[in-house]
XYZ file of C-alpha atoms in Angstrom:
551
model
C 39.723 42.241 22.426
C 36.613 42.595 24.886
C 39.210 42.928 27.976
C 41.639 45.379 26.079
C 38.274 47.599 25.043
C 37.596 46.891 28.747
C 40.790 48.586 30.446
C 40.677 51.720 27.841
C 37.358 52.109 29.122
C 38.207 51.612 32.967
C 41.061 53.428 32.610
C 39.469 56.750 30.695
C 37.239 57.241 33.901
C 39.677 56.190 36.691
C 43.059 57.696 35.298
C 41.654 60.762 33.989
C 43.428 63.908 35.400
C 41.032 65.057 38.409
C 40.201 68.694 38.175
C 41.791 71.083 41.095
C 39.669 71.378 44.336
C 38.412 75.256 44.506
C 36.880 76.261 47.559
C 33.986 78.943 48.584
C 34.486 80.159 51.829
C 31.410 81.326 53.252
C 32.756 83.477 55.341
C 34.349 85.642 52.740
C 31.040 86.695 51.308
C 28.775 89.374 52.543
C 24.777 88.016 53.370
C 22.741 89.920 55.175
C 21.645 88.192 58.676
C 25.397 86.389 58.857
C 28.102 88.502 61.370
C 31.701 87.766 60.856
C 33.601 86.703 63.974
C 36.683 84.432 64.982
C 35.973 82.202 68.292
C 37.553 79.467 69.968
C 37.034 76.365 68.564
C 37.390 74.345 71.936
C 33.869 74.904 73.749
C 30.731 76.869 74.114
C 32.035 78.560 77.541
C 34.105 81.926 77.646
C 37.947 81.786 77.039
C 39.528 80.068 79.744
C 42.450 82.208 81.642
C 45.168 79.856 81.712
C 45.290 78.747 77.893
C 44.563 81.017 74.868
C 42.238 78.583 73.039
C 42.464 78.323 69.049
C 40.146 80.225 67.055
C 38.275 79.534 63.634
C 35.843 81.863 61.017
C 32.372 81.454 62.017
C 29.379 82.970 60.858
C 27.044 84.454 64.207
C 23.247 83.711 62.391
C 20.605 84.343 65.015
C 17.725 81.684 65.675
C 15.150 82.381 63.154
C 17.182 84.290 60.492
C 17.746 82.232 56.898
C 20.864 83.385 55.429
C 21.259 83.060 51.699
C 24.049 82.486 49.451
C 24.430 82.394 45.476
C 27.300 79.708 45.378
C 28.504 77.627 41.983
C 28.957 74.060 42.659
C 31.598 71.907 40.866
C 31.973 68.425 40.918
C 32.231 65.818 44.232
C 30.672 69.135 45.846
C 30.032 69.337 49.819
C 29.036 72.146 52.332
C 30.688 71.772 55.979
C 31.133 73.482 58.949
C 31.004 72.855 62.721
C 28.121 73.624 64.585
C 29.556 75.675 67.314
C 27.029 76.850 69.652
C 24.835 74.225 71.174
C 22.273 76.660 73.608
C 21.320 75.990 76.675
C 19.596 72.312 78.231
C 16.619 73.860 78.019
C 17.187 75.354 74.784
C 19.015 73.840 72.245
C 19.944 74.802 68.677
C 19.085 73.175 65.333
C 21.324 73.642 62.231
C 19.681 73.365 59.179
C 21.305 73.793 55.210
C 18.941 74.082 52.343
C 20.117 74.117 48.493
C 17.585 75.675 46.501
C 14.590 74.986 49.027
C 15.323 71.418 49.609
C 16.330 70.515 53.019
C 20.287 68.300 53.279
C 20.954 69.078 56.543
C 19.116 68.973 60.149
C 21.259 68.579 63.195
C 20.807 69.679 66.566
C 24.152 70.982 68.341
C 25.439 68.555 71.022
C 26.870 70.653 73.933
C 30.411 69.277 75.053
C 34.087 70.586 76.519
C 35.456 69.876 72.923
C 34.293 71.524 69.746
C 31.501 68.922 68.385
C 32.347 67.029 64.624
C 32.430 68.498 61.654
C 28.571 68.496 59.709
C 28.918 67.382 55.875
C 25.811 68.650 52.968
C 26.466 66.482 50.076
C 26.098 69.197 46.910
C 27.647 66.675 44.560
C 23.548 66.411 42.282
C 23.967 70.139 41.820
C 27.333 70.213 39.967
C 27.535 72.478 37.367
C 24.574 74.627 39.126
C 24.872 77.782 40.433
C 22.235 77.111 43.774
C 20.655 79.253 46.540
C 22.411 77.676 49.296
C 20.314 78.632 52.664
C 21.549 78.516 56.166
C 19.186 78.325 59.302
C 19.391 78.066 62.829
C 16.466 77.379 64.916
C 16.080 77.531 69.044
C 14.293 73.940 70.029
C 12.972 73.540 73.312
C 10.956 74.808 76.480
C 13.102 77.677 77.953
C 13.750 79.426 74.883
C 13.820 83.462 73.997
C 15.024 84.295 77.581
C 18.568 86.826 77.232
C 22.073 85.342 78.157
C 21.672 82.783 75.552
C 24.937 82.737 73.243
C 23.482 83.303 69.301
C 24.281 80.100 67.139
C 28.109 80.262 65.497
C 28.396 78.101 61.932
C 32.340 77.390 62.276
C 34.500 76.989 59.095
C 31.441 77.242 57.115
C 32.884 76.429 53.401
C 31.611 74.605 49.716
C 34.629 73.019 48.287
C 34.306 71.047 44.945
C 36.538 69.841 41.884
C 36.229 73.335 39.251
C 33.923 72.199 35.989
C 36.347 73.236 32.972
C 39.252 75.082 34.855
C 41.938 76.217 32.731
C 45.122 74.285 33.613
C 48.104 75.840 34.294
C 50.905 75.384 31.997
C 54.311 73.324 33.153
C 56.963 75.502 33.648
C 60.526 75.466 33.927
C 60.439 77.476 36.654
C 62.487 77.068 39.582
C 60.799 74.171 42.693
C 58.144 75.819 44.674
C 59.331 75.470 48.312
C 56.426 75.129 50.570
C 57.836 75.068 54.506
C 55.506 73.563 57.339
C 56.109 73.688 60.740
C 54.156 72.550 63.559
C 54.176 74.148 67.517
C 55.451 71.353 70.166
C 55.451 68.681 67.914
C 57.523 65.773 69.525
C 59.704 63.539 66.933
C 57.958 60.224 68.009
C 54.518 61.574 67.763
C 54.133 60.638 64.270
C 53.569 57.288 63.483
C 51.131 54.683 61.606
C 48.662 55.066 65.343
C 48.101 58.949 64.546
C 49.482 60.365 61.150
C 48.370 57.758 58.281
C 48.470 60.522 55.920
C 52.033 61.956 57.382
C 52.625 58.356 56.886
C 52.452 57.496 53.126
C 54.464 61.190 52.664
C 57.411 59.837 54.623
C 57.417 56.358 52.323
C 58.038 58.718 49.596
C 60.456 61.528 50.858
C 63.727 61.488 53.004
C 63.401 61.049 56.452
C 65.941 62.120 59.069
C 65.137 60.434 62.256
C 67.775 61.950 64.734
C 67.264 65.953 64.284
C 67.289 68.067 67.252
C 66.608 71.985 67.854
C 68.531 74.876 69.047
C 66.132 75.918 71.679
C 62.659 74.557 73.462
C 60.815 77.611 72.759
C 59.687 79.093 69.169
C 60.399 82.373 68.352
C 64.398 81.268 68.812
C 64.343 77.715 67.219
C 62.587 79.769 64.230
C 65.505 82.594 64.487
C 67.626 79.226 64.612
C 65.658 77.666 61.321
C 65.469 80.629 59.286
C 69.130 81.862 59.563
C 71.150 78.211 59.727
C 72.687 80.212 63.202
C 72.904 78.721 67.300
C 71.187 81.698 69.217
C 75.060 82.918 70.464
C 75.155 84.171 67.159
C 71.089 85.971 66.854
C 70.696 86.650 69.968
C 66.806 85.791 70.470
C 66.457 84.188 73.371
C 62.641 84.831 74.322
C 59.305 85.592 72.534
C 59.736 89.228 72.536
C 63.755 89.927 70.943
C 63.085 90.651 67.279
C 65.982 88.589 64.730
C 68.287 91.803 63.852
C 67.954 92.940 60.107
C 71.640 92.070 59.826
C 70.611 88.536 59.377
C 69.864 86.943 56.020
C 66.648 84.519 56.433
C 65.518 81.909 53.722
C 62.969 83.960 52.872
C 65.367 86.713 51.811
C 67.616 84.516 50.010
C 64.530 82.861 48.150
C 63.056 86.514 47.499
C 66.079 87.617 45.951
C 65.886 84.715 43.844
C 62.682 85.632 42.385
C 60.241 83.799 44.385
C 57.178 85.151 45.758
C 57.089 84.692 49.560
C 54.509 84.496 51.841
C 53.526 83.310 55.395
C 50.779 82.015 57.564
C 51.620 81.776 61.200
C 49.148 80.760 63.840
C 50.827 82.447 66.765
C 50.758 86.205 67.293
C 53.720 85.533 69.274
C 55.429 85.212 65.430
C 54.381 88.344 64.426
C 57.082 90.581 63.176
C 56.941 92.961 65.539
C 57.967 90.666 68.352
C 60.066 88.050 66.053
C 61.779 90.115 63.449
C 60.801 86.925 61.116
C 58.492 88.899 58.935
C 62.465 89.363 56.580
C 61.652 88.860 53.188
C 58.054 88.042 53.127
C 56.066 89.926 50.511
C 52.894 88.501 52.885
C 53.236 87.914 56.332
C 49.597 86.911 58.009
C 49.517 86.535 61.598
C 47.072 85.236 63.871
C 45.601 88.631 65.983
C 45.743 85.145 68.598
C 45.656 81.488 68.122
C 44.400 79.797 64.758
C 43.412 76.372 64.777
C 44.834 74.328 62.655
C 41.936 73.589 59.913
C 41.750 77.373 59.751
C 45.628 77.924 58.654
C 45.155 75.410 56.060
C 42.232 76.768 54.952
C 44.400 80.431 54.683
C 47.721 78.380 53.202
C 44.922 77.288 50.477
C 44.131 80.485 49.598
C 47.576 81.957 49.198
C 48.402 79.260 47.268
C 45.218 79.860 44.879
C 46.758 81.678 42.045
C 50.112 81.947 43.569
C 52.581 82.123 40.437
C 55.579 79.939 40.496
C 58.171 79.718 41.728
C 57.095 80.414 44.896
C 57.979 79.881 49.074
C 55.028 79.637 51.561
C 55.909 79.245 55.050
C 53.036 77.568 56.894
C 53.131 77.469 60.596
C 50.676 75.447 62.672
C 49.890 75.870 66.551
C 48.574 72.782 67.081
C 49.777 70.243 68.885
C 50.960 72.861 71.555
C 48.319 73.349 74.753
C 45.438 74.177 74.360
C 44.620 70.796 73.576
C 41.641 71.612 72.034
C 41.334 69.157 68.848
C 37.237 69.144 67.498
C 35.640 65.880 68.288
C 35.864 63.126 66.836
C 39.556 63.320 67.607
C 38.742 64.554 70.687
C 36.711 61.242 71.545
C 39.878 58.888 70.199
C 38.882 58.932 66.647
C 41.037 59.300 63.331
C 39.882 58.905 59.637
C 40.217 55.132 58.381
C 42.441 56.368 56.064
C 43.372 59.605 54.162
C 40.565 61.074 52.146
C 42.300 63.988 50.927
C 39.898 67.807 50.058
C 37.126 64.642 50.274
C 35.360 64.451 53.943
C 36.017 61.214 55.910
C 33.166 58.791 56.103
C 34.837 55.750 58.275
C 36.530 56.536 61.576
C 38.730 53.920 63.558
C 39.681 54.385 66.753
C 43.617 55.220 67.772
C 42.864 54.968 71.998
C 39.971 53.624 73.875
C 37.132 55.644 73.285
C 35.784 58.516 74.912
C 35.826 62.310 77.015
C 38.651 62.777 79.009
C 39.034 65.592 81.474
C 42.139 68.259 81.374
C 44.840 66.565 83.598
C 46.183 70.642 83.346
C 43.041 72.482 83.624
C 45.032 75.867 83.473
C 47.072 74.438 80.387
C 44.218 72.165 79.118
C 46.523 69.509 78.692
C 46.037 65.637 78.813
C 48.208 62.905 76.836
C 45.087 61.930 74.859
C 44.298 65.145 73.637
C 47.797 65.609 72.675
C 47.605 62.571 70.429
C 43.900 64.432 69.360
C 45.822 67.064 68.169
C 48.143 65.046 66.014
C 45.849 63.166 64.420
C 43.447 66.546 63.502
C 46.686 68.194 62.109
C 47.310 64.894 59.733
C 44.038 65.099 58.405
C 44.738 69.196 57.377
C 47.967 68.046 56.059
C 45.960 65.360 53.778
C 43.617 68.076 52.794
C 46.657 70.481 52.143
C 48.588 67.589 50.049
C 45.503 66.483 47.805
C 44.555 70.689 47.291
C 48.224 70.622 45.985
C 47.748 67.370 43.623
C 45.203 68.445 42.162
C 46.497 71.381 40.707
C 50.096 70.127 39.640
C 51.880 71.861 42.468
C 53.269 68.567 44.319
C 55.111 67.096 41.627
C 56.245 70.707 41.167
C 57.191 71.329 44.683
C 59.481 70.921 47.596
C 57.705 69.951 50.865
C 59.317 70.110 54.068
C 57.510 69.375 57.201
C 59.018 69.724 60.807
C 58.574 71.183 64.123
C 60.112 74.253 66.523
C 60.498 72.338 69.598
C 58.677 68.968 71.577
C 56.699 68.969 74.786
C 57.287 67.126 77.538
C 54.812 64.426 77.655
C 52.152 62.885 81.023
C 55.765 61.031 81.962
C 58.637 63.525 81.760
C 59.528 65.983 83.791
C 57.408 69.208 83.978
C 54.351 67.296 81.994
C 52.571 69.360 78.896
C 55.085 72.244 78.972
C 58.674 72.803 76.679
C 60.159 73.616 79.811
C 64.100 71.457 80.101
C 66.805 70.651 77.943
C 65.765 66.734 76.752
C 65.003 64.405 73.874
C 60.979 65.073 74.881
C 61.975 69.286 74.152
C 64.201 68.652 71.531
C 63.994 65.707 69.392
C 61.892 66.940 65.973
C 60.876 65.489 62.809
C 62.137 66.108 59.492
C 60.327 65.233 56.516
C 61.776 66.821 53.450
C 59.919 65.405 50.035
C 60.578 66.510 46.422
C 59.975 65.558 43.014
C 61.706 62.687 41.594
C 64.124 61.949 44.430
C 64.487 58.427 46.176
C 62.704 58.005 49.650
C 65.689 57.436 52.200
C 66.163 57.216 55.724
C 69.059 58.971 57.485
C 69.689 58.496 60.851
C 72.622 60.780 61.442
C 72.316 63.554 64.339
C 71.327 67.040 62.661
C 69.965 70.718 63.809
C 67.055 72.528 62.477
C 70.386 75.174 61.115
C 71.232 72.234 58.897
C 67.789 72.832 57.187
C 68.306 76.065 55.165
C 71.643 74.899 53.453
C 69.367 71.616 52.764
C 67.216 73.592 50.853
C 69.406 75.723 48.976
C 71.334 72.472 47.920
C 67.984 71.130 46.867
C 67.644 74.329 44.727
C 71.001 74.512 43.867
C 71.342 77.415 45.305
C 74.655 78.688 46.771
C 73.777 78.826 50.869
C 75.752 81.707 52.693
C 77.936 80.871 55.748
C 76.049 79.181 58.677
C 76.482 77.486 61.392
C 74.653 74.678 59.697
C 75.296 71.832 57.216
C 74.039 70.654 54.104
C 72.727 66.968 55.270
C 72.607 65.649 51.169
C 76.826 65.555 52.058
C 77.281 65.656 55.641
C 76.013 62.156 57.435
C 76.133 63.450 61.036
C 77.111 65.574 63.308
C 79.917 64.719 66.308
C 77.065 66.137 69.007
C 74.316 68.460 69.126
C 74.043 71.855 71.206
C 70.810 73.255 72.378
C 69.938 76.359 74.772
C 66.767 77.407 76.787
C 65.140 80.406 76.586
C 65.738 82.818 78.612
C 69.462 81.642 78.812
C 68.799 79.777 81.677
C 70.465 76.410 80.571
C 72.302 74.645 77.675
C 73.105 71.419 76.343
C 75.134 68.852 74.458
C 74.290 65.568 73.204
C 75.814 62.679 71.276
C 75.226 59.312 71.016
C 76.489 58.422 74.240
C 75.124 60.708 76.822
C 72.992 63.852 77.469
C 74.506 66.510 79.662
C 72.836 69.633 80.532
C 72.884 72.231 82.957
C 69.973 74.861 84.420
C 70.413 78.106 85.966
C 67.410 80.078 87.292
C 64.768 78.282 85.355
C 61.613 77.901 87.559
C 60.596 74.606 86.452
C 63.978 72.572 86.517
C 66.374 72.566 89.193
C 69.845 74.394 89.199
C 72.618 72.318 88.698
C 74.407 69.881 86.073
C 72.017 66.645 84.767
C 73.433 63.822 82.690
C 71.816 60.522 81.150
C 73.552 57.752 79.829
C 71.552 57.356 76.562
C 72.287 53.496 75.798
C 70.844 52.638 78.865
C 68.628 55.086 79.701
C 67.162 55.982 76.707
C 64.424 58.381 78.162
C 66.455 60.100 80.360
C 65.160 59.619 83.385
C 68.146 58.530 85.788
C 70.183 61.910 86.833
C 73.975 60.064 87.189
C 75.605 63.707 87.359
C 76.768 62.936 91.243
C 77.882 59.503 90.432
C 79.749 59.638 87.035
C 81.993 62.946 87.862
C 84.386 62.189 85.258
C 81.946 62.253 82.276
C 80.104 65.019 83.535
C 83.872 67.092 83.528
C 84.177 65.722 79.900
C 80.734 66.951 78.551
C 81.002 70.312 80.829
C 84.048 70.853 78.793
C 82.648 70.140 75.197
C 79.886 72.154 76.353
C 82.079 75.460 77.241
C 84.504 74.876 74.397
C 81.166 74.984 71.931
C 79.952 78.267 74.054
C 83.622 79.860 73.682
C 83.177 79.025 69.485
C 81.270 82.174 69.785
């Protein structure tokens, strides 16, 4: 009787429903002293010229000004931000958080070529307060109050906490919530156990299709490609500038028309409308005015999603793990969480490389293998914070979650390292993680396009799809081969299981002429056999024309 009255017990404070995480973000509220800017998360120097760097919300607050805040604190409560702006070696700055007078926070920037680690204020003894919540910078040391000093930044500065007594929303029969995340240059084989824990234990309960390819190598057409189910013969965007023509139907329209509200975050201004055309059917379409990092487009996806009715479609694209390489240390150093912590900061790191700086192999790009992998790892710890914002409030057992990428990037190995520049597996081969309430976790290995992912969808939804050049993949097991273009239609190429041919025309970073790769044997491509294996190259040259003449 004792050990029944025991588990009740045990089980009315651990299987409890958790309350949904709410945050405060800091830099949506007016204080006098604070100035509202966006700057580049990667260092305290001016942006570099060959790499736009990626750009949070910070709060500018001078040395010697106290800015106050009136915030209400929930449960499991906790201030961070990054302190962005270390001073000078002769002047360095302090960062200091009160709550109501009493001091939680002193820390004195540490200057570095990546942005330093994220600072934490426990608030979890004032929940159900509302608090003064003070923040303070202070110049420390002998050479201070001379000019040319940069004032003191307070990146991502937020208060998140579980809401005390929020009204639940009610189930629904509503159609599934579709929420679409993409990530820029994300190779297929970058996620694993090493770097993506969190990306990890979604894939053990989702399907997984491990042999998916783009259209293109470059973004704005593998998204024309994505959002249509077409090969770019048929759009016609070929480049970052060539707008998708309004005579296309996107998933966005389809899903509008449906009765979803639609919305999109985009960390690119390269995606903006104006220069895509795939703004179609979004009631919201936010754009980066540059780059956003990628904490700061899950921080925006979080407040779309806020009080977003259902059913709704939210189309969440990150930059990272594209160059800049600019990941916040201590990812930067070769550090991920121990394991996912969710809206919850992490407290135990382990390390996923030997530790410590490494210099830009690319300084123009600011590129290097290691801060590649940085970049992954950051972007699984936003997609843990994403995931748990969504548990919390009902929306993941609610919701379809798709997570993929536009196009790889050719790694310190391949040809033309750190760019998307080539028609190969490193340029080509993507993820596809498609999870969903109550269906069984399966693996397919079949080849597929990024066009067979809008007809997924609708078949998901049970939704009639329109006429594509894609496929369903719930009926179809695999394609015969696989097409892909570069931008700029200066190549194309088709792949099956056997061998990789492709061929380059005017592209300044890959020779003219035919390549081909025997893929059983050389699996990363890296032996050219088009001048000794003539006959196969006549074979796939052929398949390759037949496919262009289709159009």
């Amino acid at each position: 009787m004792k050990r029944a009255l025991l588990a009740v017990a045990l089980c009315l404070s651990a299987c409890r429903k958790q309350e949904p995480w709410v945050a405060h973000d800091l830099w949506s509220m007016d204080a006098a002293g604070a100035t509202k800017v966006e700057v580049p998360l990667a260092t305290d120097a001016a942006d570099p010229v060959g790499a736009e760097p990626s750009r949070v919300r910070g709060l500018r607050i001078a040395a010697g000004v106290r800015v106050s805040y009136r915030v209400d604190v929930g449960e499991e409560a906790f201030l961070s931000f990054i302190p962005l702006r270390a001073g000078t070696e002769g002047c360095r700055y302090r960062y200091r958080v009160a709550a109501d007078e009493k001091e939680l926070v002193n820390v004195i920037a540490e200057a570095g070529s990546s942005a330093p680690e994220t600072v934490i204020a426990d608030l979890d003894a004032y929940a159900g307060k509302t608090i003064e919540l003070l923040l303070i910078t202070d110049a420390v040391g002998a050479r201070c109050g001379g000019s040319g000093i940069e004032t003191p930044v307070w990146g991502s500065p937020r208060v998140q906490s579980r809401c005390i007594d929020c009204a639940v929303r009610p189930k629904t029969k509503a159609p599934l919530n579709v929420i679409f995340i993409s990530f820029d240059a994300m190779r297929a084989d970058a996620i694993g156990p090493r770097l993506t824990p969190r990306i990890e234990q979604l894939k053990a309960k989702s399907e997984v299709w491990t042999d998916v390819y783009s259209t293109f190598n470059a973004t704005n057409p593998s998204f024309a490609s994505t959002m249509t189910g077409f090969y770019g013969p048929r759009h016609g965007v070929y480049d970052l500038q060539t707008q998708l023509p309004s005579s296309f139907t996107t998933l966005a329209e389809i899903l509008r028309t449906a009765g979803y509200r639609t919305g999109a975050i985009v960390s690119a201004q390269h995606l903006s409308d104006a220069a895509s055309g795939l703004g179609q059917g979004f009631e919201d379409y936010i754009v980066a005015p540059r780059r956003y990092s990628a904490e700061m487009a899950a921080d925006l996806a979080m407040e779309w999603l806020d009080e977003r009715p259902s059913p709704f479609f939210l189309w969440l694209h990150f930059f990272d793990p594209h160059t800049p390489h600019d990941a916040p240390r201590p990812y930067a150093t070769g550090h991920r969480p121990e394991a996912p912590t969710g809206m919850k900061p992490p407290t135990k790191w382990v390390a996923f490389r030997s530790p410590g700086a490494v210099e830009y192999r690319d300084p123009q790009l600011r590129a290097h293998e290691d801060l590649y992998d940085a970049e992954v790892a950051y972007l699984d710890r936003q997609i843990d914070r994403i995931l748990d914002f969504l548990d919390s409030r009902g929306l993941l057992e609610r919701s379809i979650v798709v997570l993929t990428s536009d196009h790889g990037e050719n790694g310190r190995d391949d040809r033309v390292p750190f760019r998307h520049a080539g028609l190969w597996d490193a340029t080509t081969h993507i993820p596809l993680i498609i999870h969903r309430p109550d269906a069984q976790p399966r693996v397919h290995h079949g080849l597929a396009q990024n066009i067979d992912i809008l007809p997924t969808l609708l078949a998901m939804l049970s939704m009639d799809a329109p006429a594509t050049d894609g496929v369903s993949l719930l009926d179809h097991e695999s394609r015969a081969a696989i097409f892909a273009e570069h931008s700029h239609h200066s190549g194309a190429m088709v792949r099956d299981r056997d061998f990789l041919y492709n061929w380059s025309k005017g592209n300044p970073f890959v020779p003219d002429g035919a390549m081909l790769f025997d893929l059983r044997r050389d699996p990363r491509q890296q032996t050219n056999l088009a001048s000794s294996r003539p006959e196969v190259v006549a074979t796939y040259a052929a398949k390759l024309e037949a496919w262009k003449r289709g159009f």
